[in-house]
Amino acid sequence: TDYYIYSSEEIEERLSRWSTHYTHLTRVTTSQEEYGLPRAGGANDCPFVEEDGCPNSILTIQDFVAHPEGSQSSKELPEVFLSGELHGNEQVGPTAVMQAAELLLEATSCIELPRVKIKDKSPDLWDIEVQKSKDCRDRMLEFGISEKQMWWLARLTTTRRIVVVPTANALGYFRKKR
């Protein structure tokens, strides 16, 4: 597919979708929820969210099964921070960090399949997961991502905490103004 700049609404929709699809790898929050900061803007800004103004979304990618929140191993994870933009007219960055996050999540999801623990418990589910695994790997290969590269991407995801702030200036990004 052709590259295009994600709208504010598309960014929020993707974050929401990832939080339900990759529940063991993602946490999505906002600076308003985490730090009590006010939303910027008014009723006409970011109308795709319930409250007035634009939220500053924060995506955390981490293996929450191996490193549960609050655990010692979670506290010891190295951290990586990806910022999409600071000024609202910086339009490429948010899409770039969202695509990087999606690549990490997809690669990790592919490598996790099929789950060995279900092989003897549910042969039908096993067959479904084997097919999903093949389809996922084929899809990644279409984008030029080899099996070896998927393993490296999955290793990045499972051995550190990656914090992504696509639009630090969510209002400016929505308005396309500095």
Coordinates of C-alpha atoms in Angstrom, one line a residue:
T1 CA 0.0 0.0 0.0
D2 CA 1.0 3.6 -0.5
Y3 CA 2.3 5.7 2.3
Y4 CA 0.0 8.4 3.6
I5 CA -0.2 10.5 6.7
Y6 CA -2.5 9.2 9.4
S7 CA -5.1 11.6 10.7
S8 CA -5.5 12.1 14.5
E9 CA -8.6 9.9 14.3
E10 CA -6.8 7.1 12.6
I11 CA -4.0 7.2 15.2
E12 CA -6.6 6.9 18.0
E13 CA -8.5 4.1 16.2
R14 CA -5.2 2.1 15.7
L15 CA -4.2 2.6 19.4
S16 CA -7.7 1.4 20.5
R17 CA -7.6 -1.6 18.1
W18 CA -4.1 -2.6 19.3
S19 CA -5.1 -2.4 23.0
T20 CA -7.7 -5.0 22.4
H21 CA -5.8 -7.2 19.8
Y22 CA -2.4 -7.3 21.5
T23 CA -3.6 -7.3 25.2
H24 CA -0.5 -9.0 26.5
L25 CA 1.8 -6.6 24.6
T26 CA 0.2 -3.1 24.9
R27 CA -1.1 -0.6 27.3
V28 CA -2.7 2.6 26.0
T29 CA -3.3 5.5 28.3
T30 CA -3.2 9.3 28.0
S31 CA -1.2 12.0 29.8
Q32 CA -4.5 13.1 31.1
E33 CA -5.2 9.8 32.8
E34 CA -1.6 9.2 34.0
Y35 CA -0.6 12.7 35.1
G36 CA -3.8 14.6 35.5
L37 CA -3.0 17.1 32.7
P38 CA -5.8 19.0 31.0
R39 CA -6.8 18.3 27.4
A40 CA -5.9 21.0 24.9
G41 CA -8.5 22.5 22.7
G42 CA -12.3 22.7 22.9
A43 CA -15.5 21.1 21.7
N44 CA -14.5 21.4 18.0
D45 CA -11.1 19.8 18.5
C46 CA -10.7 16.0 18.1
P47 CA -14.5 15.4 17.9
F48 CA -13.9 11.6 17.5
V49 CA -13.2 11.3 21.3
E50 CA -15.9 11.6 23.9
E51 CA -14.5 14.6 25.9
D52 CA -13.7 18.1 24.6
G53 CA -10.2 18.7 23.4
C54 CA -7.5 16.3 22.2
P55 CA -5.9 13.6 24.4
N56 CA -2.2 13.0 24.4
S57 CA -2.1 9.2 23.9
I58 CA 0.7 7.0 25.2
L59 CA 1.3 3.5 23.9
T60 CA 3.5 1.2 26.0
I61 CA 4.8 -2.0 24.3
Q62 CA 6.1 -4.6 26.6
D63 CA 5.7 -8.3 27.3
F64 CA 3.3 -8.0 30.1
V65 CA 3.1 -11.8 30.6
A66 CA 6.9 -12.2 31.2
H67 CA 7.2 -8.8 32.9
P68 CA 3.9 -8.0 34.7
E69 CA 3.3 -4.4 35.7
G70 CA 4.9 -3.6 39.0
S71 CA 7.1 -6.8 39.0
Q72 CA 10.8 -6.6 39.6
S73 CA 11.5 -7.7 36.0
S74 CA 9.3 -5.0 34.7
K75 CA 11.1 -2.4 36.8
E76 CA 14.4 -3.5 35.4
L77 CA 13.5 -3.4 31.7
P78 CA 15.5 -1.0 29.5
E79 CA 13.3 1.7 28.1
V80 CA 13.0 3.1 24.6
F81 CA 11.0 6.3 23.9
L82 CA 9.6 7.1 20.4
S83 CA 8.1 10.5 19.9
G84 CA 6.2 11.3 16.7
E85 CA 6.1 15.1 16.9
L86 CA 6.4 18.0 19.2
H87 CA 5.1 20.7 16.8
G88 CA 1.7 20.2 15.2
N89 CA 3.0 20.9 11.7
E90 CA 5.4 17.9 11.9
Q91 CA 3.1 15.5 10.1
V92 CA 5.4 12.6 9.1
G93 CA 6.6 11.6 12.6
P94 CA 3.4 10.3 14.1
T95 CA 2.7 8.0 11.1
A96 CA 6.3 6.8 11.2
V97 CA 6.3 5.8 14.9
M98 CA 2.8 4.2 14.5
Q99 CA 4.1 2.1 11.6
A100 CA 7.2 1.2 13.6
A101 CA 5.0 0.1 16.6
E102 CA 2.8 -1.9 14.3
L103 CA 5.8 -3.7 12.8
L104 CA 7.0 -4.6 16.3
L105 CA 3.6 -5.9 17.3
E106 CA 2.9 -7.8 14.1
A107 CA 6.4 -9.5 14.2
T108 CA 6.0 -10.5 17.8
S109 CA 2.5 -11.8 17.2
C110 CA 3.8 -13.9 14.3
I111 CA 6.6 -15.4 16.2
E112 CA 4.3 -16.3 19.1
L113 CA 2.2 -18.5 16.8
P114 CA 1.4 -21.3 17.1
R115 CA 1.3 -21.6 20.9
V116 CA 2.8 -24.9 21.9
K117 CA 0.8 -25.1 25.1
I118 CA -2.5 -25.7 23.2
K119 CA -1.2 -28.4 20.9
D120 CA -2.3 -31.4 23.0
K121 CA -5.3 -29.6 24.6
S122 CA -7.1 -28.5 21.5
P123 CA -6.0 -30.1 18.2
D124 CA -8.6 -28.0 16.2
L125 CA -7.3 -24.8 17.7
W126 CA -3.7 -25.9 17.1
D127 CA -4.5 -26.4 13.4
I128 CA -6.1 -22.9 13.2
E129 CA -3.0 -21.3 14.9
V130 CA -0.6 -23.2 12.6
Q131 CA -2.5 -21.6 9.6
K132 CA -2.6 -18.2 11.3
S133 CA 1.2 -18.5 11.8
K134 CA 1.8 -19.4 8.2
D135 CA -0.5 -16.5 6.9
C136 CA 1.2 -14.0 9.3
R137 CA 4.7 -15.0 8.2
D138 CA 3.7 -14.9 4.5
R139 CA 2.2 -11.4 5.0
M140 CA 5.4 -10.2 6.7
L141 CA 7.5 -11.7 3.8
E142 CA 5.4 -9.7 1.4
F143 CA 6.6 -6.6 3.2
G144 CA 10.2 -7.8 3.0
I145 CA 10.5 -8.9 6.6
S146 CA 12.3 -12.3 6.9
E147 CA 11.8 -14.9 9.6
K148 CA 15.1 -13.9 11.1
Q149 CA 14.1 -10.2 11.2
M150 CA 10.8 -11.1 12.8
W151 CA 12.7 -12.9 15.6
W152 CA 14.9 -9.8 16.1
L153 CA 11.8 -7.5 16.2
A154 CA 10.1 -9.8 18.6
R155 CA 13.2 -9.8 20.8
L156 CA 13.1 -6.0 20.9
T157 CA 9.5 -6.1 22.0
T158 CA 9.9 -8.8 24.7
T159 CA 13.1 -7.6 26.3
R160 CA 12.4 -3.9 26.9
R161 CA 9.6 -1.3 27.4
I162 CA 8.9 0.8 24.4
V163 CA 7.0 4.0 25.1
V164 CA 5.4 5.6 22.0
V165 CA 3.9 9.1 22.1
P166 CA 2.6 9.6 18.5
T167 CA 1.4 13.2 19.1
A168 CA 2.8 15.0 22.1
N169 CA 1.1 18.1 20.7
A170 CA -2.2 16.4 19.8
L171 CA -4.1 19.6 19.4
G172 CA -1.5 21.1 17.0
Y173 CA -1.4 17.8 15.0
F174 CA -5.2 17.8 14.7
R175 CA -5.2 21.4 13.6
K176 CA -2.0 21.0 11.5
K177 CA -0.5 24.0 13.2
R178 CA 2.7 24.6 15.1

